[in-house]
GROMACS .gro file of C-alpha atoms in nm:
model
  352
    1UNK     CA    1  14.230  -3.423   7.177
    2UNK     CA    2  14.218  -3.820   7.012
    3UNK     CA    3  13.928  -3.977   7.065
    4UNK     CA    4  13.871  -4.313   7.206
    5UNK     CA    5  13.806  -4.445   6.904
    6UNK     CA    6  14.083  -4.400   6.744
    7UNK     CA    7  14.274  -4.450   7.078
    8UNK     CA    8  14.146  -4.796   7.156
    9UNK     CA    9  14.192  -5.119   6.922
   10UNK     CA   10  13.968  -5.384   6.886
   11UNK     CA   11  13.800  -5.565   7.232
   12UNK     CA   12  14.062  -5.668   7.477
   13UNK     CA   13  14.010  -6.062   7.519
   14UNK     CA   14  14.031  -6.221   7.802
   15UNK     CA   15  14.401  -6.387   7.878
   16UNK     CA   16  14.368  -6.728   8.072
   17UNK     CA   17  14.583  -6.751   8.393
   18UNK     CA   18  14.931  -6.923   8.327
   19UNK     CA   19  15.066  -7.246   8.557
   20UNK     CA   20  15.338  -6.970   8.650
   21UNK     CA   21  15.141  -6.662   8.756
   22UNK     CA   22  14.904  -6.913   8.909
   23UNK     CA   23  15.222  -7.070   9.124
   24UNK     CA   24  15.252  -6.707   9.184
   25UNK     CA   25  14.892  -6.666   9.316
   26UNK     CA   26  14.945  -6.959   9.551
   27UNK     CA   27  15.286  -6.830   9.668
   28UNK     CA   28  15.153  -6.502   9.805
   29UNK     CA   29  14.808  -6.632   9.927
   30UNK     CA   30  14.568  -6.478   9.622
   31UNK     CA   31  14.443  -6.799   9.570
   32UNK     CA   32  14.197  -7.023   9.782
   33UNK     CA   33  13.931  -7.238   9.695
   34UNK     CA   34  13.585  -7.093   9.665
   35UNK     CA   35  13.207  -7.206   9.687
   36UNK     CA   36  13.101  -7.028   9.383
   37UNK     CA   37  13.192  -6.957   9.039
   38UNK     CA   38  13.146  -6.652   8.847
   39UNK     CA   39  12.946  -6.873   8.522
   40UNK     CA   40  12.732  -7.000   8.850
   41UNK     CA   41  12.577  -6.631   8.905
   42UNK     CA   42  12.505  -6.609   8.538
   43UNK     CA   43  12.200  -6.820   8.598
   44UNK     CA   44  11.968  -6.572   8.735
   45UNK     CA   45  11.616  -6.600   8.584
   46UNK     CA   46  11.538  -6.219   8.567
   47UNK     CA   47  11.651  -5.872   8.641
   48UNK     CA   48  11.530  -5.510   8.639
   49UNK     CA   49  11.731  -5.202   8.603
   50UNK     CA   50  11.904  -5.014   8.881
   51UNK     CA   51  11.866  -4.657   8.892
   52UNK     CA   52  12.053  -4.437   9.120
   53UNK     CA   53  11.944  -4.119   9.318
   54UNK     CA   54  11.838  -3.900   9.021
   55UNK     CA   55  11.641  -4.190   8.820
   56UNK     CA   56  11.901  -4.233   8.587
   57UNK     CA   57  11.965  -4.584   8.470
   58UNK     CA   58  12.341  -4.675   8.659
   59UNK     CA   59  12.407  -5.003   8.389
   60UNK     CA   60  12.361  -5.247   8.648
   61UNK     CA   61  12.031  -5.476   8.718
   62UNK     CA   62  11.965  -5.638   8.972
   63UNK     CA   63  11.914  -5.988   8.947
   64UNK     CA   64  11.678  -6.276   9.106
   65UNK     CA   65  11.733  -6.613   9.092
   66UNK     CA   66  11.510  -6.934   9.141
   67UNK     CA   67  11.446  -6.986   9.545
   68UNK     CA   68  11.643  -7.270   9.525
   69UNK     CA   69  11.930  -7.144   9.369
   70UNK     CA   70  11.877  -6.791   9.609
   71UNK     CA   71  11.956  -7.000   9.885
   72UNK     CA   72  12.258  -7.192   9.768
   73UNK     CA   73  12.393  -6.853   9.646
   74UNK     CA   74  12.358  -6.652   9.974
   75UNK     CA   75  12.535  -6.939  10.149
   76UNK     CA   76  12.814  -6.943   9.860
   77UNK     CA   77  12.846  -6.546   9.864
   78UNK     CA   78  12.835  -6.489  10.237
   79UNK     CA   79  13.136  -6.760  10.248
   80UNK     CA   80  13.356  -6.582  10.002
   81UNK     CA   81  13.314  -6.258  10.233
   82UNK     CA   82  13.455  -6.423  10.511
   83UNK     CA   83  13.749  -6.584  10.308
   84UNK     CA   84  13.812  -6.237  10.173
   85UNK     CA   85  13.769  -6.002  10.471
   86UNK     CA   86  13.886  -6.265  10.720
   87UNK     CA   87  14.009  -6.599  10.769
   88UNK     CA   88  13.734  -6.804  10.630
   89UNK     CA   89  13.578  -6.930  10.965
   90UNK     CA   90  13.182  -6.998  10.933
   91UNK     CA   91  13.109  -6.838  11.265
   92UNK     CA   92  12.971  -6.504  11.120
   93UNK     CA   93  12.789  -6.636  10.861
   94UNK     CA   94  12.442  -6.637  11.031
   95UNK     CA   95  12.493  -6.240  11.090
   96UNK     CA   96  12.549  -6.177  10.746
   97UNK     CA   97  12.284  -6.110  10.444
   98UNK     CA   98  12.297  -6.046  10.054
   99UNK     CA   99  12.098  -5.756  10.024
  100UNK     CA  100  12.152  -5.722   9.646
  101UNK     CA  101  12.361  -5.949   9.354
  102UNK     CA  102  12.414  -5.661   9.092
  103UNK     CA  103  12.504  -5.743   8.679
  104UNK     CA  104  12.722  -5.495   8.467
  105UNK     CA  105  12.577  -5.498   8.152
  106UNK     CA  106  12.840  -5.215   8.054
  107UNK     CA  107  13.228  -5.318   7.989
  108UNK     CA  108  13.446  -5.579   7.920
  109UNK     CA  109  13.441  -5.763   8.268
  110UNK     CA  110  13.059  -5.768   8.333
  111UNK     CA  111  13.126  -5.815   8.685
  112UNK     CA  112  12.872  -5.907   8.928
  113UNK     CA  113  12.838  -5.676   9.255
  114UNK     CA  114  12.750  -5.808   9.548
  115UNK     CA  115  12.623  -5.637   9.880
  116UNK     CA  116  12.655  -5.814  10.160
  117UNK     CA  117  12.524  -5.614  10.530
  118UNK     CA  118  12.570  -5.738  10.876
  119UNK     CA  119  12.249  -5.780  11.062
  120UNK     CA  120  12.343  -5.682  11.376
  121UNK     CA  121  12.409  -5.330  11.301
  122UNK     CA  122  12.298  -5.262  10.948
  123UNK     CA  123  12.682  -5.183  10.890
  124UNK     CA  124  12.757  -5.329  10.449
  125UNK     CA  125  13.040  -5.345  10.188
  126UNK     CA  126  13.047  -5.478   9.826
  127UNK     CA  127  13.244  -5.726   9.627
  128UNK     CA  128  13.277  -5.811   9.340
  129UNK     CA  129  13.288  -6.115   9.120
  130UNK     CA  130  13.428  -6.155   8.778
  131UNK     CA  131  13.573  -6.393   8.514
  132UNK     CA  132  13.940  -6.440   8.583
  133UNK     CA  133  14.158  -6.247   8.264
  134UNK     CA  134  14.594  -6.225   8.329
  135UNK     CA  135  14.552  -5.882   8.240
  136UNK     CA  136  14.311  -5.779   8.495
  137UNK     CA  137  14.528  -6.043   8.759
  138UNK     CA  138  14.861  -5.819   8.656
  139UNK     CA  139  14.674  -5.482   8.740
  140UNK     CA  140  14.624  -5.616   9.067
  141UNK     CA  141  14.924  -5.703   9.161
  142UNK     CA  142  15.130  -5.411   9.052
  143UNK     CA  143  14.893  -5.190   9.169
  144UNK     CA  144  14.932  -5.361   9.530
  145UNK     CA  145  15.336  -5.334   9.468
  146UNK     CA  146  15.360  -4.991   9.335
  147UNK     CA  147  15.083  -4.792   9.463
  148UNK     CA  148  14.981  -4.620   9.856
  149UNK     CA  149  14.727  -4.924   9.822
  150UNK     CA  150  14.723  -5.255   9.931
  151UNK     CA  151  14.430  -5.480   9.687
  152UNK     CA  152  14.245  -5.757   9.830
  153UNK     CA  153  14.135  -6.022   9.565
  154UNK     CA  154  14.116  -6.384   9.538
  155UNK     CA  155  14.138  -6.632   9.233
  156UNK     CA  156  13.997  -6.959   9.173
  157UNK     CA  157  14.020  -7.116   8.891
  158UNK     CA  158  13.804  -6.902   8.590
  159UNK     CA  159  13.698  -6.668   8.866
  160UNK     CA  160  13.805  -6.373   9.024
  161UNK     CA  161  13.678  -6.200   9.369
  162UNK     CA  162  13.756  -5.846   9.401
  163UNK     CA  163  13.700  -5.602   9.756
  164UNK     CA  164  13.512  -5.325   9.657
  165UNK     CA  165  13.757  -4.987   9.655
  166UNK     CA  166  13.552  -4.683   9.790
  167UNK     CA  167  13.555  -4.358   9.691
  168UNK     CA  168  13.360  -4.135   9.453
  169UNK     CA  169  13.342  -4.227   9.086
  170UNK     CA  170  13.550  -3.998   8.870
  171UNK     CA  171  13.270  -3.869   8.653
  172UNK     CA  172  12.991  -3.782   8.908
  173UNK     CA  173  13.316  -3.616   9.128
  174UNK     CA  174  13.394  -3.410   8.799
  175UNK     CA  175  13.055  -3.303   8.741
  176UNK     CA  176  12.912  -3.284   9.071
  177UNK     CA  177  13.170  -3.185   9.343
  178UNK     CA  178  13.482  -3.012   9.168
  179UNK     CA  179  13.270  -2.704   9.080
  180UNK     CA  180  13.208  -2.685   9.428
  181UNK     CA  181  13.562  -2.692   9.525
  182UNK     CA  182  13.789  -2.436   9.678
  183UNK     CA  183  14.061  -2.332   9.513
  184UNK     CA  184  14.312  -2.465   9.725
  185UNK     CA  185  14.156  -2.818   9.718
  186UNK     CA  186  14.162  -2.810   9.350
  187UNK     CA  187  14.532  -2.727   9.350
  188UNK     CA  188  14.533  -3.007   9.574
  189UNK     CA  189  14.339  -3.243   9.351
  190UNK     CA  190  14.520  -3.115   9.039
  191UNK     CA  191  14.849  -3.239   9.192
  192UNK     CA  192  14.702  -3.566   9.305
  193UNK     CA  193  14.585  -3.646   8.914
  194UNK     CA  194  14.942  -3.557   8.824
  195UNK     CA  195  15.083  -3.835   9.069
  196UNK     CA  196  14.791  -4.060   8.970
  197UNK     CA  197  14.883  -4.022   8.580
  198UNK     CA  198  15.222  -4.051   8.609
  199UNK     CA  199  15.164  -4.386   8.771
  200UNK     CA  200  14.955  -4.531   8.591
  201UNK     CA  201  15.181  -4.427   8.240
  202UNK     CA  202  15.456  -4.551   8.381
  203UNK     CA  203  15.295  -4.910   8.509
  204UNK     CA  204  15.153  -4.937   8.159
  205UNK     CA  205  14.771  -4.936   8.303
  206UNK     CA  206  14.579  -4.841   8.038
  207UNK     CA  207  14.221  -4.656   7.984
  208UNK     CA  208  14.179  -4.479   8.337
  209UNK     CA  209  13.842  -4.267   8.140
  210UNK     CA  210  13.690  -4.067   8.472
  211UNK     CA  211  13.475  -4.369   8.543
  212UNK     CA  212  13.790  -4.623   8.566
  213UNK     CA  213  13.868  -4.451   8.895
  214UNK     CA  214  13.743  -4.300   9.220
  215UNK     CA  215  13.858  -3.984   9.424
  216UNK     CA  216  13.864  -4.059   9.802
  217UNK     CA  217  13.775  -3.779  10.034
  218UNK     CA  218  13.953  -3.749  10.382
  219UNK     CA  219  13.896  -3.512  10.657
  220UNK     CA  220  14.235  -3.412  10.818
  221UNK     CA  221  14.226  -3.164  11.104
  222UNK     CA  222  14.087  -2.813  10.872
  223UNK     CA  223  14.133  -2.943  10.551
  224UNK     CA  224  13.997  -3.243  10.324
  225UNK     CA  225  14.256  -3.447  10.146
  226UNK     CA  226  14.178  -3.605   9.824
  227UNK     CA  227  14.291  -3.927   9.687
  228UNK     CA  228  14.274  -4.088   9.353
  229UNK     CA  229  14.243  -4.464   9.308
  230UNK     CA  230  14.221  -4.697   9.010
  231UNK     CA  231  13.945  -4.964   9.008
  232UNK     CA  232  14.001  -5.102   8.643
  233UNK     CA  233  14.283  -5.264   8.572
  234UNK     CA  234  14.128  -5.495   8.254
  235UNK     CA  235  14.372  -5.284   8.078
  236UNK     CA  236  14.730  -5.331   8.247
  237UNK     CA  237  15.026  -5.383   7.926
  238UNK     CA  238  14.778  -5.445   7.668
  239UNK     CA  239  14.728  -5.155   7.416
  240UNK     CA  240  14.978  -5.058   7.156
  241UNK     CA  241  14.906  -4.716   7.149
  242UNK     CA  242  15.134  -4.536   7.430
  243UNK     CA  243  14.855  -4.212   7.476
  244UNK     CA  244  14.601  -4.506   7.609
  245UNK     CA  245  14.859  -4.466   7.852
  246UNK     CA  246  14.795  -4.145   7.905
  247UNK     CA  247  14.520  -3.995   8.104
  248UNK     CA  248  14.517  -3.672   7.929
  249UNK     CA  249  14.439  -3.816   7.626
  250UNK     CA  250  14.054  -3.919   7.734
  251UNK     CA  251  13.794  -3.689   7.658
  252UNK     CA  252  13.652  -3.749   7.983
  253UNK     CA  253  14.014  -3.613   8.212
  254UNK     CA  254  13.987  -3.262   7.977
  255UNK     CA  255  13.882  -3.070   8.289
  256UNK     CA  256  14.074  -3.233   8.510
  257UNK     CA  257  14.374  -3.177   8.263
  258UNK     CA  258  14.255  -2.815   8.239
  259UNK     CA  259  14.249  -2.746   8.606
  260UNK     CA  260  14.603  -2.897   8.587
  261UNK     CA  261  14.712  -2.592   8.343
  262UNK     CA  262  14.575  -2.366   8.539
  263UNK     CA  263  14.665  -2.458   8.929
  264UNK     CA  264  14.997  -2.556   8.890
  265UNK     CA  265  15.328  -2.434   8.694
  266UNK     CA  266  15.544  -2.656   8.506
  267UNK     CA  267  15.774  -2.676   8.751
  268UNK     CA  268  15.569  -2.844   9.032
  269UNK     CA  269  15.407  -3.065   8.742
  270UNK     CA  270  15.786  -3.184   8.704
  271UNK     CA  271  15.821  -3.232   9.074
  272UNK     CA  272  15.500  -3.474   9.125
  273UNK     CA  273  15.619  -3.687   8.854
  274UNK     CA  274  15.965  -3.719   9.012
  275UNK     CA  275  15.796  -3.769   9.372
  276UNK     CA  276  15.567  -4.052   9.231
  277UNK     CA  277  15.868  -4.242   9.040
  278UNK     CA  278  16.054  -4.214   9.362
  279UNK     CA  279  15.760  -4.336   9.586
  280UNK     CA  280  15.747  -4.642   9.385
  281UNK     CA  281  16.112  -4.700   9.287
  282UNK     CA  282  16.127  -4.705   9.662
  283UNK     CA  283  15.808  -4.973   9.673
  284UNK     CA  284  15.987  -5.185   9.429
  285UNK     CA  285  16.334  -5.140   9.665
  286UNK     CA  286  16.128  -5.272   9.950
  287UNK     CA  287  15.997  -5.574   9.817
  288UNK     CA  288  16.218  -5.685   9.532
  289UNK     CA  289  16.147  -6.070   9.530
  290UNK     CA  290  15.791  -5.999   9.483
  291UNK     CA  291  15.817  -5.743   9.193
  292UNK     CA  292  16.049  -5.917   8.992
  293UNK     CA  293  15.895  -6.254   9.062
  294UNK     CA  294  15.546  -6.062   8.893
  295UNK     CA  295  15.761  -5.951   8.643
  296UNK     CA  296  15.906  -6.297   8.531
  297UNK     CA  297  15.590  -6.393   8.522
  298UNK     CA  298  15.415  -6.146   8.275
  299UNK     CA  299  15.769  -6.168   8.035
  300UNK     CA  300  15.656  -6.581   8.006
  301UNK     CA  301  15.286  -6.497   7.938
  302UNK     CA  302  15.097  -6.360   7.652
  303UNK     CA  303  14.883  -6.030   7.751
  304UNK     CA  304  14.857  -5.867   7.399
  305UNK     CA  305  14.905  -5.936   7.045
  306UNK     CA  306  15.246  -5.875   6.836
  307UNK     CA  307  15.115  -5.603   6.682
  308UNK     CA  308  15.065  -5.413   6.990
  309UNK     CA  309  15.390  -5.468   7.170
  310UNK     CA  310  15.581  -5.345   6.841
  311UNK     CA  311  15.406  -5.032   6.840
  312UNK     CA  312  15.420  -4.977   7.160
  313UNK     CA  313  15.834  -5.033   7.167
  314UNK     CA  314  15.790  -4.760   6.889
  315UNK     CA  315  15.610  -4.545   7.052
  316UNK     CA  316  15.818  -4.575   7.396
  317UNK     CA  317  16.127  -4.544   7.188
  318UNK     CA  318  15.966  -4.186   7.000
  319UNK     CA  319  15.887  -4.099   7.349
  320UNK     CA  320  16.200  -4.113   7.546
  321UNK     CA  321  16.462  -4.161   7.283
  322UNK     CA  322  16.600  -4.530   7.501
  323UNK     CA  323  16.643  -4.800   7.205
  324UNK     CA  324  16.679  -5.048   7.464
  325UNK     CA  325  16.316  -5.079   7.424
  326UNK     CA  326  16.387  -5.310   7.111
  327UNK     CA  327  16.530  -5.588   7.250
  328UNK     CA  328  16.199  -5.660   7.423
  329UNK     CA  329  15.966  -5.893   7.266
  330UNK     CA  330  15.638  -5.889   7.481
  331UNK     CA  331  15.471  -5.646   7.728
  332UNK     CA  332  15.665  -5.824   8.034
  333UNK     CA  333  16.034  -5.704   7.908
  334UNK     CA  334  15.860  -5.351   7.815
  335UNK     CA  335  15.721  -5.329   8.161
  336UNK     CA  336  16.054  -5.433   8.334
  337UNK     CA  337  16.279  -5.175   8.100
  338UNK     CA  338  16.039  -4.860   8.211
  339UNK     CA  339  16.052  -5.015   8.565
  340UNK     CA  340  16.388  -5.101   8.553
  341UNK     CA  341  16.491  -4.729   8.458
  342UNK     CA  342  16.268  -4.571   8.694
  343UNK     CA  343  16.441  -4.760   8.974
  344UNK     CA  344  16.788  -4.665   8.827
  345UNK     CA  345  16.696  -4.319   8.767
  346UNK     CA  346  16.589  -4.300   9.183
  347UNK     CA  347  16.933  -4.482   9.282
  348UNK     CA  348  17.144  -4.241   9.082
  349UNK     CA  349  16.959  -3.912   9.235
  350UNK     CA  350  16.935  -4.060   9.615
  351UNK     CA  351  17.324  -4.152   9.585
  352UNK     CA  352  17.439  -3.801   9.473
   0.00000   0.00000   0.00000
């Protein structure tokens, strides 16, 4: 198995917003002016390290700010909540409080996590503030098109606001809960990470390591189904290298990958992948304005460097043997050509 270092290139940067995705934005309500900037948060005077249930140090801290600035903050924070959750008006601010404004010290996006609780019953949710990047602004969208999920984020500007997606973190569900497992749910969660892989390969959403995503638990009559959501999308169509494409490429899948081998033949493996390329040929069907709007977007921005897109045209082209892939000249047209022949592929089938 590669390792990441040899998988991943150099630090993604990050990729300003473009007057056309930003038109975009505006055209489908992702963008709304906000309070509070993400450079504004940066100006907390101290911190100390957040540790989760075990004592273990999470790679967040959990800042403090000047009483002053506290104030101005809360105020800000609890005003994006409403924006995000609702339609902005100030009548529930006085029932809301920031419990906590949480730092990332640990990846590219260093977002800042906020935890905002209603007072009335003690009910809270997070969200999450970052600096805006294309890339991570892509991710978003396509995986509101082409996923079971709908995302709820806002831009303004240099910053981005993010709802928090719940579930269990891939790692401490890997190490702490799939032992304990039946083997029927782990047949069931095996053929959930083969729907989840094949769409994030064929999206071109890079880097989904066990702590880019969560598994979601639901209780359904005498059974528990399992779900598996992204929550990083810094790397959407940036990498070169097609197997950072590829889930079972990172060390941290490999038992995930090997409860794959074991729970299910090659057969059914074949039939998830088909099912998930249907499921979001039929997504793209159903709103195709939107998609290829997106998608004329990202083929007039600049996500990546040369370098990246021509190996990855390589790669693609080693991979499934299409040389259409050489006509494209950025990671918009490479996107659109694997889309493009996924929703081709489901039109010929459906029509037989």
């Amino acid at each position: 198995m590669a390792s990441e270092e040899k998988l991943m290139s150099k630090k993604k940067p990050a990729f300003p917003i473009s007057e056309m995705l930003n038109e975009y934005l505006k055209k489908h309500n992702r963008t709304i002016k906000i309070p509070i900037f993400y450079d504004d948060l940066l100006r907390f005077q101290g911190s100390i390290v957040v540790y989760d249930k075990n004592d273990e140090d999470t790679l967040w801290v959990r800042t403090y700010y000047s009483e002053f600035d506290r104030a101005e903050i809360d105020n800000s924070l609890k005003k994006i909540y409403t924006l995000l959750h609702s339609d902005g008006n100030d009548d529930t601010i006085p029932f809301l409080n920031i419990d906590a404004i949480d730092y990332c010290t640990f990846g590219n996006s260093k977002p800042f996590r906020v935890k905002v609780r209603n007072i009335l019953n003690d009910n809270y949710t997070y969200f999450y503030v970052k600096k805006t990047d294309a890339s991570r602004v892509y991710g978003l969208e396509l995986e509101h098109i082409l996923s079971p999920q709908n995302m709820n984020f806002l831009v303004y500007k240099d910053t981005l606001i993010e709802e928090h997606i719940a579930g269990i973190p891939g790692d401490d569900f890997i190490k702490d809960f799939l032992p304990k497992c039946t083997e029927s749910e782990k047949a069931q969660i095996a053929k959930e990470f083969v729907k989840f892989k094949e769409r994030c390969f064929v999206r071109l959403l890079g880097d989904m390591r066990s702590y880019n995503y969560v598994i979601t638990p639901t209780h359904d009559f005498d059974h528990i189904v399992y779900k598996i959501r992204a929550i990083d999308f810094d790397q959407q169509s940036f990498e070169g290298n097609l197997k950072v494409y590829n889930l079972q490429f990172m060390k941290e899948n490999f038992k995930m990958v090997e409860m794959v081998g074991k729970k299910l033949q090659n057969s059914s493996i074949l039939q998830y992948k088909i099912e998930e390329r249907s499921f979001m040929a039929k997504r793209m069907i159903t709103a195709p304005k939107r998609t290829a709007h997106l998608i004329k977007c990202m083929k007039n921005d600049t996500i990546s460097f040369p370098e990246n897109v021509t190996q990855l045209k390589q790669d693609l082209i080693n991979y499934v043997g299409d040389i259409a892939f050489k006509k494209n000249q950025n990671m918009g047209e490479i996107l659109e050509t694997i889309l493009e022949f996924v929703k081709r592929n489901y039109l010929n089938i459906s029509t037989k």
